[in-house]
């Protein structure tokens, strides 16, 4: 069956490809698991069992009004692992998926998980506070929320350029021509924009709040499994020094890989390199 039912009755659409050691992919932001197409097909073809699912509020899963905090998202992940009886799992969390994976380990431990891979993570804590002065001004979150509420399709389209090219992206003027010259094709940029919109507006706003305002510094420091952290140096959504570098510094057993010139969407723009780095880490 392609659906897993969570503890609160939400149905999650799950894809299960291949056989062998399980790898579970946690997609970025409000994109469905289809965003990991470049990784899922490759990993399954390398003799791994590749499991991915659409986060609640996204894609083919149910779109409930509530449940977009990390505790609930971690419980959803637990439901998937338990329903498939997955063990010796390598968790691959991208962006908000990184925070999701870390919260799962904090709540459930590492009985089912042996490796962790964090791609463009938004951990450990993005928001500026008195004890996190390097963080991002909370006004940025409010501006993003206002943009989503005012014109979500425009917000998603404007996001595509910086998502793949960082500050080098052309300013979006309202035409598909703005996506030419990116490190992915214009078709991939359009596809990823459509994936972003295939989610509920409530999920979009609440997931952004969760990843921005949740302090995971303490639980990051307690991650009990070997961890690979991959981050692009041109990432605007989750700046590398604030997120990737600090995450790797806190995890007790971590390897940090910096992708020169890569932005937040490196799972697509640098898919071949990322796939090889994942396989190398899992084979070590």
Backbone as CSV, one residue per row, in Angstrom:
resi,resn,N_x,N_y,N_z,CA_x,CA_y,CA_z,C_x,C_y,C_z
1,UNK,0.847,-1.197,0.000,0.000,0.000,0.000,0.883,1.248,0.000
2,UNK,0.541,2.250,-0.818,1.394,3.440,-0.884,1.182,4.418,0.264
3,UNK,0.201,4.178,1.132,-0.083,5.144,2.200,0.238,4.574,3.576
4,UNK,0.779,5.453,4.422,1.026,5.160,5.832,0.148,6.095,6.642
5,UNK,-0.544,5.574,7.638,-1.407,6.398,8.483,-0.685,6.709,9.785
6,UNK,-0.636,8.009,10.137,0.083,8.456,11.327,-0.794,8.321,12.566
7,UNK,-0.229,8.659,13.713,-0.959,8.527,14.981,-2.171,9.440,15.054
8,UNK,-2.179,10.554,14.305,-3.345,11.438,14.331,-4.254,11.232,13.121
9,UNK,-4.036,10.131,12.392,-4.921,9.778,11.288,-4.576,10.388,9.948
10,UNK,-3.456,11.106,9.852,-3.035,11.686,8.580,-2.426,10.598,7.690
11,UNK,-2.816,10.589,6.426,-2.280,9.611,5.478,-1.112,10.226,4.718
12,UNK,0.017,9.516,4.720,1.228,9.960,4.031,1.492,9.053,2.834
13,UNK,1.691,9.664,1.673,1.990,8.878,0.479,3.460,8.487,0.506
14,UNK,3.719,7.184,0.378,5.063,6.639,0.539,5.482,5.881,-0.717
15,UNK,6.717,6.115,-1.165,7.297,5.391,-2.292,8.421,4.516,-1.767
16,UNK,8.457,3.272,-2.220,9.417,2.287,-1.704,10.037,1.576,-2.897
17,UNK,11.275,1.955,-3.233,11.946,1.424,-4.425,13.172,0.615,-4.042
18,UNK,13.416,-0.470,-4.761,14.642,-1.226,-4.622,14.651,-2.126,-3.404
19,UNK,15.821,-2.718,-3.158,15.987,-3.615,-2.021,17.403,-3.450,-1.487
20,UNK,17.613,-3.923,-0.267,18.920,-3.769,0.360,18.829,-2.870,1.570
21,UNK,19.938,-2.266,1.929,19.967,-1.377,3.081,19.039,-0.187,2.833
22,UNK,18.176,0.159,3.808,17.221,1.243,3.565,17.810,2.642,3.721
23,UNK,17.439,3.489,2.792,17.734,4.917,2.848,16.399,5.650,2.800
24,UNK,16.144,6.510,3.774,14.879,7.243,3.833,15.155,8.708,3.538
25,UNK,14.471,9.242,2.524,14.681,10.608,2.057,13.598,11.532,2.594
26,UNK,14.020,12.643,3.207,13.108,13.642,3.754,13.269,14.915,2.936
27,UNK,12.238,15.266,2.207,12.316,16.317,1.196,12.453,17.715,1.803
28,UNK,12.911,18.674,0.991,13.040,20.054,1.464,11.696,20.768,1.508
29,UNK,11.574,21.696,2.439,10.462,22.633,2.485,9.097,22.017,2.325
30,UNK,8.318,22.588,1.436,6.973,22.081,1.181,6.912,21.313,-0.134
31,UNK,8.068,20.873,-0.620,8.068,20.040,-1.810,7.703,18.606,-1.443
32,UNK,7.128,17.889,-2.399,6.842,16.480,-2.177,8.118,15.672,-2.355
33,UNK,8.020,14.382,-2.110,9.179,13.503,-2.259,9.666,13.427,-3.706
34,UNK,8.872,13.898,-4.650,9.308,13.915,-6.047,10.558,14.772,-6.237
35,UNK,10.797,15.711,-5.326,11.979,16.569,-5.434,13.270,15.761,-5.384
36,UNK,13.218,14.592,-4.758,14.395,13.745,-4.635,14.498,12.734,-5.772
37,UNK,13.900,13.044,-6.911,13.927,12.116,-8.042,15.359,11.744,-8.435
38,UNK,16.266,12.731,-8.430,17.639,12.475,-8.855,18.360,11.527,-7.889
39,UNK,17.997,11.589,-6.613,18.622,10.714,-5.623,17.922,9.346,-5.548
40,UNK,16.598,9.340,-5.552,15.862,8.099,-5.350,16.164,7.078,-6.447
41,UNK,16.153,7.498,-7.695,16.416,6.559,-8.787,17.860,6.072,-8.747
42,UNK,18.775,6.967,-8.442,20.187,6.585,-8.393,20.454,5.593,-7.259
43,UNK,19.988,5.908,-6.063,20.277,5.066,-4.904,19.641,3.686,-5.036
44,UNK,18.410,3.637,-5.529,17.765,2.342,-5.744,18.541,1.530,-6.777
45,UNK,19.076,2.217,-7.772,19.864,1.533,-8.791,21.203,1.042,-8.300
46,UNK,21.641,1.542,-7.146,22.913,1.132,-6.559,22.749,0.012,-5.535
47,UNK,21.572,-0.598,-5.504,21.360,-1.729,-4.615,20.878,-1.367,-3.231
48,UNK,20.280,-0.178,-3.090,19.728,0.250,-1.817,18.203,0.264,-1.887
49,UNK,17.583,0.145,-0.760,16.127,0.284,-0.670,15.831,1.750,-0.367
50,UNK,15.253,2.442,-1.309,15.060,3.886,-1.193,13.593,4.190,-0.882
51,UNK,13.345,4.715,0.309,11.994,5.022,0.758,11.862,6.537,0.886
52,UNK,10.816,7.087,0.322,10.545,8.518,0.456,9.041,8.718,0.611
53,UNK,8.669,9.811,1.236,7.240,10.067,1.406,6.964,11.564,1.356
54,UNK,5.742,11.889,0.976,5.324,13.288,0.938,4.983,13.734,2.357
55,UNK,5.640,14.776,2.801,5.351,15.325,4.124,3.887,15.736,4.220
56,UNK,3.304,15.673,5.400,1.917,16.125,5.566,1.777,17.544,5.002
57,UNK,0.654,17.790,4.368,0.423,19.094,3.763,1.016,19.263,2.389
58,UNK,1.690,18.217,1.887,2.415,18.328,0.624,2.067,17.178,-0.319
59,UNK,2.059,17.477,-1.605,1.920,16.452,-2.622,0.695,15.580,-2.454
60,UNK,0.903,14.278,-2.445,-0.178,13.305,-2.436,-0.617,12.894,-1.036
61,UNK,0.043,13.426,-0.014,-0.372,13.154,1.363,-1.553,14.032,1.745
62,UNK,-2.185,13.703,2.872,-3.285,14.535,3.367,-2.773,15.937,3.709
63,UNK,-3.690,16.893,3.669,-3.355,18.288,3.941,-4.098,18.760,5.200
64,UNK,-3.703,18.296,6.374,-4.399,18.722,7.595,-4.072,20.174,7.926
65,UNK,-4.887,20.758,8.802,-4.672,22.147,9.199,-3.523,22.275,10.191
66,UNK,-3.302,21.249,10.998,-2.308,21.318,12.061,-1.261,20.223,11.909
67,UNK,-0.204,20.330,12.726,0.787,19.269,12.781,2.071,19.559,12.046
68,UNK,2.461,20.829,11.934,3.655,21.178,11.179,4.828,21.574,12.073
69,UNK,4.749,21.230,13.339,5.857,21.394,14.270,6.768,20.178,14.160
70,UNK,7.990,20.291,14.659,8.954,19.193,14.519,8.554,17.937,15.287
71,UNK,7.888,18.084,16.419,7.464,16.891,17.156,6.525,16.040,16.315
72,UNK,5.530,16.678,15.711,4.570,15.933,14.901,5.224,15.378,13.642
73,UNK,6.079,16.177,13.007,6.763,15.697,11.805,7.672,14.515,12.124
74,UNK,8.318,14.543,13.298,9.141,13.411,13.715,8.277,12.177,13.986
75,UNK,7.108,12.389,14.559,6.184,11.273,14.781,5.731,10.676,13.452
76,UNK,5.550,11.522,12.449,5.191,11.018,11.116,6.310,10.135,10.561
77,UNK,7.547,10.583,10.712,8.684,9.781,10.265,8.718,8.445,11.004
78,UNK,8.464,8.472,12.297,8.430,7.231,13.078,7.370,6.271,12.539
79,UNK,6.221,6.817,12.149,5.154,5.966,11.610,5.590,5.283,10.317
80,UNK,6.337,6.008,9.479,6.823,5.419,8.232,7.834,4.315,8.523
81,UNK,8.800,4.585,9.404,9.823,3.584,9.715,9.204,2.331,10.330
82,UNK,8.240,2.536,11.207,7.622,1.393,11.884,6.715,0.608,10.943
83,UNK,5.974,1.312,10.088,5.058,0.611,9.182,5.801,-0.275,8.197
84,UNK,7.020,0.141,7.802,7.840,-0.641,6.875,8.853,-1.514,7.626
85,UNK,8.851,-1.431,8.950,9.817,-2.138,9.802,11.239,-1.927,9.287
86,UNK,11.608,-0.669,9.091,12.924,-0.324,8.562,13.942,-0.243,9.692
87,UNK,15.102,-0.878,9.470,16.176,-0.873,10.459,17.509,-0.649,9.747
88,UNK,18.527,-0.240,10.523,19.827,0.112,9.951,19.638,1.174,8.862
89,UNK,18.805,2.151,9.165,18.387,3.163,8.189,19.423,4.278,8.092
90,UNK,19.649,4.741,6.867,20.358,5.995,6.632,19.309,7.059,6.349
91,UNK,19.202,8.035,7.230,18.268,9.145,7.035,18.949,10.246,6.242
92,UNK,18.290,10.701,5.167,18.792,11.819,4.375,17.764,12.940,4.478
93,UNK,18.100,13.993,5.227,17.177,15.102,5.427,17.680,16.355,4.749
94,UNK,16.858,16.949,3.903,17.225,18.167,3.192,16.460,19.351,3.763
95,UNK,17.169,20.418,4.125,16.569,21.641,4.655,15.727,21.331,5.882
96,UNK,14.398,21.553,5.831,13.551,21.237,6.985,13.593,19.743,7.305
97,UNK,13.893,18.923,6.302,14.033,17.492,6.546,15.175,17.174,7.486
98,UNK,16.189,18.043,7.536,17.290,17.858,8.479,16.797,18.031,9.904
99,UNK,16.027,19.096,10.142,15.477,19.309,11.472,14.532,18.205,11.886
100,UNK,13.787,17.708,10.940,12.867,16.592,11.146,13.632,15.351,11.618
101,UNK,14.741,15.036,10.924,15.536,13.864,11.256,16.177,13.997,12.638
102,UNK,16.696,15.188,12.936,17.315,15.417,14.241,16.282,15.282,15.356
103,UNK,15.087,15.815,15.158,14.047,15.690,16.174,13.623,14.224,16.345
104,UNK,13.585,13.478,15.244,13.268,12.056,15.365,14.273,11.362,16.276
105,UNK,15.561,11.609,16.074,16.589,10.968,16.902,16.467,11.398,18.356
106,UNK,16.091,12.646,18.596,15.926,13.126,19.966,14.737,12.455,20.648
107,UNK,13.666,12.177,19.889,12.450,11.604,20.467,12.470,10.072,20.513
108,UNK,13.107,9.462,19.521,12.999,8.010,19.386,14.329,7.270,19.512
109,UNK,15.429,7.994,19.533,16.714,7.329,19.618,17.146,6.741,18.284
110,UNK,18.238,5.968,18.325,18.863,5.485,17.096,18.706,3.975,16.902
111,UNK,17.682,3.383,17.513,17.495,1.939,17.351,17.311,1.542,15.894
112,UNK,16.655,2.394,15.127,16.384,2.080,13.720,17.328,2.803,12.760
113,UNK,18.141,3.723,13.263,18.943,4.600,12.405,20.430,4.389,12.686
114,UNK,21.221,4.239,11.615,22.659,4.044,11.778,23.491,5.170,11.175
115,UNK,22.924,5.932,10.262,23.636,7.036,9.615,22.682,8.195,9.388
116,UNK,23.250,9.392,9.351,22.465,10.605,9.115,23.193,11.460,8.087
117,UNK,22.450,11.926,7.082,23.001,12.814,6.058,22.117,14.047,6.002
118,UNK,22.719,15.196,6.255,21.993,16.467,6.270,22.432,17.300,5.075
119,UNK,21.484,17.619,4.207,21.755,18.343,2.963,21.136,19.736,3.056
120,UNK,21.952,20.768,2.897,21.464,22.148,3.019,20.617,22.326,4.275
121,UNK,21.098,21.888,5.435,20.251,21.901,6.633,19.900,23.309,7.099
122,UNK,18.724,23.439,7.699,18.317,24.695,8.328,18.619,24.670,9.825
123,UNK,19.195,23.593,10.301,19.645,23.478,11.687,20.945,24.273,11.871
124,UNK,21.352,24.625,13.109,20.669,24.309,14.360,19.637,25.349,14.801
125,UNK,19.799,26.631,14.401,18.870,27.674,14.846,19.060,28.878,13.936
126,UNK,18.022,29.241,13.188,18.156,30.287,12.184,17.811,31.677,12.698
127,UNK,16.944,31.776,13.670,16.410,33.082,14.059,17.363,33.841,14.991
128,UNK,17.481,35.134,14.774,18.291,35.977,15.643,17.602,36.177,16.987
129,UNK,18.330,35.891,18.044,17.868,36.126,19.404,19.052,36.679,20.200
130,UNK,18.800,36.981,21.465,19.869,37.526,22.295,21.057,36.573,22.351
131,UNK,20.790,35.272,22.487,21.894,34.315,22.573,22.216,33.669,21.229
132,UNK,21.653,34.211,20.147,21.968,33.752,18.794,22.084,34.971,17.876
133,UNK,23.045,35.859,18.185,23.118,37.146,17.474,23.474,37.030,16.000
134,UNK,24.038,35.882,15.589,24.378,35.702,14.172,23.163,35.296,13.331
135,UNK,22.038,35.048,13.994,20.850,34.582,13.289,20.228,35.637,12.394
136,UNK,19.156,35.225,11.725,18.459,36.080,10.757,17.352,36.852,11.468
137,UNK,17.218,38.109,11.119,16.202,38.993,11.710,14.813,38.361,11.569
138,UNK,14.040,38.277,12.653,12.680,37.710,12.571,11.791,38.415,11.562
139,UNK,12.113,39.673,11.221,11.318,40.394,10.234,11.345,39.704,8.873
140,UNK,12.426,38.971,8.590,12.524,38.255,7.318,11.432,37.189,7.222
141,UNK,11.182,36.490,8.324,10.118,35.484,8.343,8.763,36.125,8.115
142,UNK,8.515,37.249,8.746,7.223,37.918,8.581,7.037,38.408,7.152
143,UNK,8.108,38.891,6.529,8.024,39.324,5.131,7.716,38.140,4.211
144,UNK,8.341,36.996,4.484,8.090,35.815,3.672,6.661,35.320,3.850
145,UNK,6.197,35.318,5.082,4.821,34.901,5.350,3.831,35.807,4.625
146,UNK,4.078,37.105,4.661,3.203,38.061,3.970,3.209,37.812,2.468
147,UNK,4.373,37.485,1.907,4.464,37.218,0.471,3.687,35.962,0.092
148,UNK,3.759,34.933,0.933,3.012,33.703,0.673,1.517,33.982,0.714
149,UNK,1.076,34.735,1.690,-0.350,35.030,1.832,-0.860,35.924,0.713
150,UNK,-0.023,36.833,0.234,-0.461,37.786,-0.786,-0.503,37.182,-2.182
151,UNK,0.509,36.375,-2.540,0.599,35.848,-3.912,1.555,34.655,-3.902
152,UNK,1.056,33.523,-3.495,1.915,32.353,-3.327,2.569,31.912,-4.639
153,UNK,1.868,31.894,-5.785,2.537,31.523,-7.028,3.698,32.466,-7.381
154,UNK,3.509,33.757,-7.157,4.595,34.702,-7.431,5.779,34.450,-6.488
155,UNK,5.484,34.222,-5.219,6.533,33.941,-4.234,7.350,32.727,-4.651
156,UNK,6.683,31.657,-5.079,7.386,30.443,-5.475,8.240,30.675,-6.718
157,UNK,7.710,31.439,-7.677,8.452,31.712,-8.906,9.694,32.557,-8.625
158,UNK,9.563,33.546,-7.750,10.694,34.400,-7.411,11.768,33.640,-6.637
159,UNK,11.354,32.571,-5.986,12.268,31.775,-5.180,13.183,30.906,-6.037
160,UNK,12.736,30.544,-7.234,13.442,29.543,-8.037,14.872,29.951,-8.366
161,UNK,15.078,31.199,-8.774,16.426,31.637,-9.143,17.411,31.548,-7.992
162,UNK,17.155,32.231,-6.870,18.066,32.125,-5.721,18.191,30.706,-5.177
163,UNK,17.139,29.906,-5.310,17.162,28.534,-4.816,18.267,27.719,-5.487
164,UNK,18.496,27.996,-6.769,19.490,27.243,-7.519,20.782,28.002,-7.778
165,UNK,20.751,29.332,-7.732,21.936,30.106,-8.106,22.376,31.103,-7.047
166,UNK,21.690,31.170,-5.916,22.078,32.111,-4.877,21.983,33.548,-5.339
167,UNK,22.923,34.359,-4.915,22.901,35.785,-5.248,23.181,36.051,-6.724
168,UNK,23.678,35.042,-7.440,23.985,35.209,-8.864,22.754,35.052,-9.745
169,UNK,21.621,34.695,-9.164,20.413,34.479,-9.955,19.897,35.791,-10.526
170,UNK,19.358,35.760,-11.746,18.751,36.973,-12.306,17.501,37.361,-11.537
171,UNK,17.220,38.639,-11.486,16.012,39.116,-10.806,14.781,38.666,-11.599
172,UNK,13.821,38.079,-10.913,12.637,37.556,-11.589,11.734,38.710,-12.037
173,UNK,11.376,38.693,-13.314,10.536,39.749,-13.867,9.184,39.235,-14.330
174,UNK,8.952,37.955,-14.142,7.631,37.434,-14.473,7.580,36.576,-15.705
175,UNK,8.740,36.204,-16.265,8.754,35.344,-17.442,9.681,34.166,-17.206
176,UNK,9.429,33.086,-17.934,10.259,31.885,-17.800,11.692,32.148,-18.237
177,UNK,11.902,33.198,-19.036,13.254,33.521,-19.470,14.166,33.841,-18.289
178,UNK,13.576,34.247,-17.170,14.379,34.538,-15.979,15.087,33.302,-15.456
179,UNK,14.639,32.124,-15.840,15.225,30.890,-15.323,16.326,30.352,-16.220
180,UNK,16.565,30.971,-17.359,17.671,30.548,-18.204,18.979,31.068,-17.607
181,UNK,20.019,30.284,-17.745,21.291,30.663,-17.169,21.506,30.140,-15.765
182,UNK,20.518,29.418,-15.217,20.674,28.802,-13.909,21.474,27.501,-14.055
183,UNK,21.998,26.953,-12.960,22.742,25.685,-13.048,21.841,24.465,-13.255
184,UNK,20.537,24.683,-13.420,19.604,23.644,-13.841,18.847,24.193,-15.046
185,UNK,18.164,23.317,-15.765,17.396,23.784,-16.913,16.188,24.605,-16.457
186,UNK,15.671,25.418,-17.355,14.461,26.183,-17.053,13.306,25.244,-16.734
187,UNK,13.317,24.063,-17.360,12.254,23.094,-17.104,12.323,22.553,-15.681
188,UNK,13.534,22.300,-15.184,13.677,21.838,-13.799,13.244,22.941,-12.835
189,UNK,13.621,24.177,-13.120,13.216,25.290,-12.259,11.697,25.411,-12.205
190,UNK,11.052,25.269,-13.355,9.586,25.350,-13.404,8.967,24.169,-12.651
191,UNK,9.527,22.994,-12.829,9.037,21.789,-12.161,9.124,21.932,-10.642
192,UNK,10.252,22.420,-10.148,10.410,22.591,-8.711,9.453,23.651,-8.166
193,UNK,9.191,24.672,-8.949,8.206,25.679,-8.547,6.823,25.049,-8.425
194,UNK,6.476,24.208,-9.390,5.180,23.520,-9.339,5.093,22.604,-8.120
195,UNK,6.200,21.928,-7.780,6.204,21.065,-6.595,5.966,21.885,-5.331
196,UNK,6.538,23.065,-5.279,6.340,23.939,-4.123,4.878,24.335,-3.974
197,UNK,4.219,24.562,-5.087,2.812,24.976,-5.047,1.855,23.801,-4.821
198,UNK,2.351,22.571,-4.994,1.515,21.397,-4.754,1.532,21.066,-3.260
199,UNK,1.105,22.041,-2.482,1.064,21.929,-1.020,0.024,22.914,-0.523
200,UNK,-0.403,22.743,0.714,-1.397,23.668,1.249,-0.740,24.967,1.681
201,UNK,-1.409,26.105,1.523,-0.850,27.375,2.005,-0.538,27.327,3.494
202,UNK,-1.375,26.649,4.257,-1.137,26.521,5.694,0.167,25.778,5.967
203,UNK,0.404,24.706,5.233,1.658,23.966,5.400,2.848,24.853,5.073
204,UNK,2.744,25.622,3.992,3.846,26.492,3.595,4.232,27.465,4.686
205,UNK,3.253,28.122,5.262,3.518,29.123,6.295,4.028,28.468,7.572
206,UNK,3.373,27.420,8.013,3.728,26.814,9.286,5.073,26.085,9.231
207,UNK,5.395,25.441,8.135,6.693,24.788,8.015,7.807,25.822,7.992
208,UNK,7.581,26.947,7.322,8.574,28.025,7.342,8.795,28.536,8.764
209,UNK,7.733,28.669,9.519,7.863,29.112,10.919,8.640,28.081,11.742
210,UNK,8.355,26.819,11.517,9.025,25.760,12.273,10.524,25.763,12.017
211,UNK,10.925,25.778,10.766,12.354,25.686,10.460,13.105,26.946,10.864
212,UNK,12.397,28.087,10.873,13.051,29.360,11.180,13.193,29.578,12.682
213,UNK,12.184,29.210,13.449,12.115,29.631,14.851,12.429,28.527,15.853
214,UNK,12.732,27.310,15.409,12.995,26.219,16.339,14.483,26.141,16.666
215,UNK,14.793,26.185,17.937,16.174,26.088,18.417,16.510,24.617,18.643
216,UNK,17.391,24.071,17.810,17.771,22.659,17.919,19.234,22.484,18.336
217,UNK,19.812,23.506,18.905,21.229,23.422,19.258,21.510,22.294,20.250
218,UNK,20.674,22.151,21.252,20.915,21.127,22.269,20.765,19.719,21.687
219,UNK,19.728,19.491,20.881,19.521,18.141,20.353,20.513,17.789,19.255
220,UNK,20.992,18.793,18.495,22.036,18.542,17.510,23.283,17.985,18.196
221,UNK,23.590,18.541,19.362,24.781,18.117,20.091,24.667,16.702,20.644
222,UNK,23.464,16.129,20.591,23.235,14.776,21.107,23.006,13.760,19.997
223,UNK,23.208,14.136,18.743,23.010,13.189,17.642,23.946,12.000,17.839
224,UNK,23.412,10.773,17.895,24.215,9.628,18.304,24.816,8.793,17.168
225,UNK,24.682,9.230,15.917,25.153,8.418,14.797,26.104,9.221,13.920
226,UNK,26.984,8.547,13.172,27.850,9.262,12.227,27.017,10.083,11.256
227,UNK,27.466,11.305,11.002,26.658,12.264,10.245,27.496,12.946,9.169
228,UNK,26.922,13.031,7.983,27.503,13.799,6.885,26.684,15.070,6.710
229,UNK,27.350,16.215,6.697,26.687,17.501,6.469,27.203,18.069,5.151
230,UNK,26.285,18.306,4.212,26.629,18.851,2.898,25.941,20.199,2.752
231,UNK,26.717,21.231,2.407,26.118,22.562,2.309,26.804,23.370,1.212
232,UNK,26.005,24.128,0.479,26.530,24.987,-0.572,26.952,26.339,-0.028
233,UNK,28.080,26.835,-0.510,28.591,28.102,0.010,27.779,29.302,-0.467
234,UNK,26.937,29.118,-1.503,26.124,30.220,-2.024,24.671,30.123,-1.582
235,UNK,24.410,29.335,-0.537,23.047,29.138,-0.045,22.540,30.412,0.627
236,UNK,21.459,30.983,0.093,20.840,32.165,0.694,19.738,31.789,1.668
237,UNK,19.053,30.692,1.403,17.932,30.290,2.255,18.401,29.828,3.625
238,UNK,19.531,29.113,3.648,20.118,28.630,4.901,21.618,28.899,4.807
239,UNK,22.077,30.071,5.179,23.486,30.438,4.986,24.441,29.413,5.585
240,UNK,25.476,29.085,4.834,26.354,27.984,5.199,27.019,28.171,6.559
241,UNK,27.477,29.370,6.883,28.162,29.570,8.159,27.186,29.468,9.328
242,UNK,25.967,29.953,9.121,24.951,29.919,10.165,24.414,28.514,10.383
243,UNK,24.290,27.757,9.308,23.600,26.464,9.380,24.549,25.269,9.231
244,UNK,25.105,25.073,8.058,25.914,23.893,7.822,27.137,23.802,8.710
245,UNK,27.899,24.886,8.781,29.132,24.878,9.570,28.825,24.677,11.045
246,UNK,27.832,25.379,11.554,27.493,25.251,12.980,26.899,23.887,13.301
247,UNK,26.099,23.348,12.382,25.547,22.014,12.601,26.666,20.984,12.714
248,UNK,27.592,21.010,11.750,28.691,20.047,11.765,29.554,20.193,13.014
249,UNK,29.723,21.423,13.485,30.543,21.656,14.675,29.897,21.083,15.927
250,UNK,28.560,21.037,15.950,27.850,20.550,17.130,27.695,19.037,17.162
251,UNK,27.559,18.420,16.011,27.359,16.963,15.964,28.653,16.266,16.398
252,UNK,28.580,15.349,17.350,29.794,14.719,17.876,30.639,13.992,16.831
253,UNK,30.005,13.284,15.897,30.724,12.504,14.890,30.246,12.940,13.516
254,UNK,30.875,13.997,12.989,30.377,14.570,11.737,31.489,14.757,10.723
255,UNK,31.081,14.734,9.462,31.942,15.077,8.332,31.258,16.199,7.577
256,UNK,31.990,17.276,7.319,31.395,18.431,6.646,31.984,18.563,5.251
257,UNK,31.111,18.723,4.256,31.531,18.916,2.869,30.888,20.195,2.355
258,UNK,31.715,21.120,1.922,31.252,22.400,1.389,31.276,22.326,-0.137
259,UNK,30.135,22.681,-0.764,30.060,22.709,-2.219,30.278,24.146,-2.692
260,UNK,31.388,24.367,-3.363,31.697,25.703,-3.849,30.703,26.119,-4.932
261,UNK,30.132,27.302,-4.774,29.227,27.846,-5.776,27.827,27.291,-5.744
262,UNK,27.555,26.316,-4.882,26.224,25.700,-4.848,25.289,26.486,-3.938
263,UNK,24.023,26.531,-4.312,23.000,27.201,-3.518,22.146,26.154,-2.800
264,UNK,20.951,26.558,-2.359,20.133,25.696,-1.513,19.682,24.426,-2.233
265,UNK,19.368,24.547,-3.521,18.840,23.412,-4.277,19.916,22.529,-4.875
266,UNK,20.990,22.296,-4.144,22.105,21.515,-4.688,21.746,20.060,-4.958
267,UNK,20.654,19.569,-4.341,20.234,18.187,-4.622,19.839,18.022,-6.084
268,UNK,19.514,19.135,-6.771,19.221,19.089,-8.204,20.390,19.638,-9.018
269,UNK,20.930,20.788,-8.608,21.998,21.427,-9.388,23.312,20.652,-9.312
270,UNK,23.534,19.943,-8.207,24.763,19.171,-8.020,24.426,17.714,-7.695
271,UNK,23.423,17.199,-8.387,22.901,15.870,-8.067,23.955,14.779,-8.200
272,UNK,24.743,14.809,-9.253,25.730,13.749,-9.470,26.757,13.728,-8.339
273,UNK,27.242,14.897,-7.956,28.222,14.954,-6.873,27.604,14.502,-5.546
274,UNK,26.391,14.963,-5.274,25.730,14.588,-4.029,25.490,13.086,-3.969
275,UNK,25.030,12.509,-5.068,24.787,11.062,-5.087,26.056,10.279,-4.759
276,UNK,27.179,10.698,-5.336,28.437,10.005,-5.085,28.895,10.201,-3.640
277,UNK,28.665,11.394,-3.091,29.046,11.648,-1.697,28.194,10.810,-0.735
278,UNK,26.915,10.665,-1.052,26.048,9.823,-0.213,26.525,8.379,-0.245
279,UNK,26.796,7.863,-1.443,27.242,6.473,-1.575,28.574,6.275,-0.870
280,UNK,29.484,7.220,-0.996,30.793,7.108,-0.356,30.652,7.070,1.159
281,UNK,29.777,7.915,1.683,29.562,7.968,3.146,28.934,6.672,3.642
282,UNK,27.982,6.147,2.895,27.312,4.912,3.318,28.224,3.705,3.191
283,UNK,29.220,3.789,2.311,30.123,2.665,2.108,31.321,2.694,3.057
284,UNK,31.518,3.818,3.742,32.717,3.973,4.594,32.666,2.990,5.750
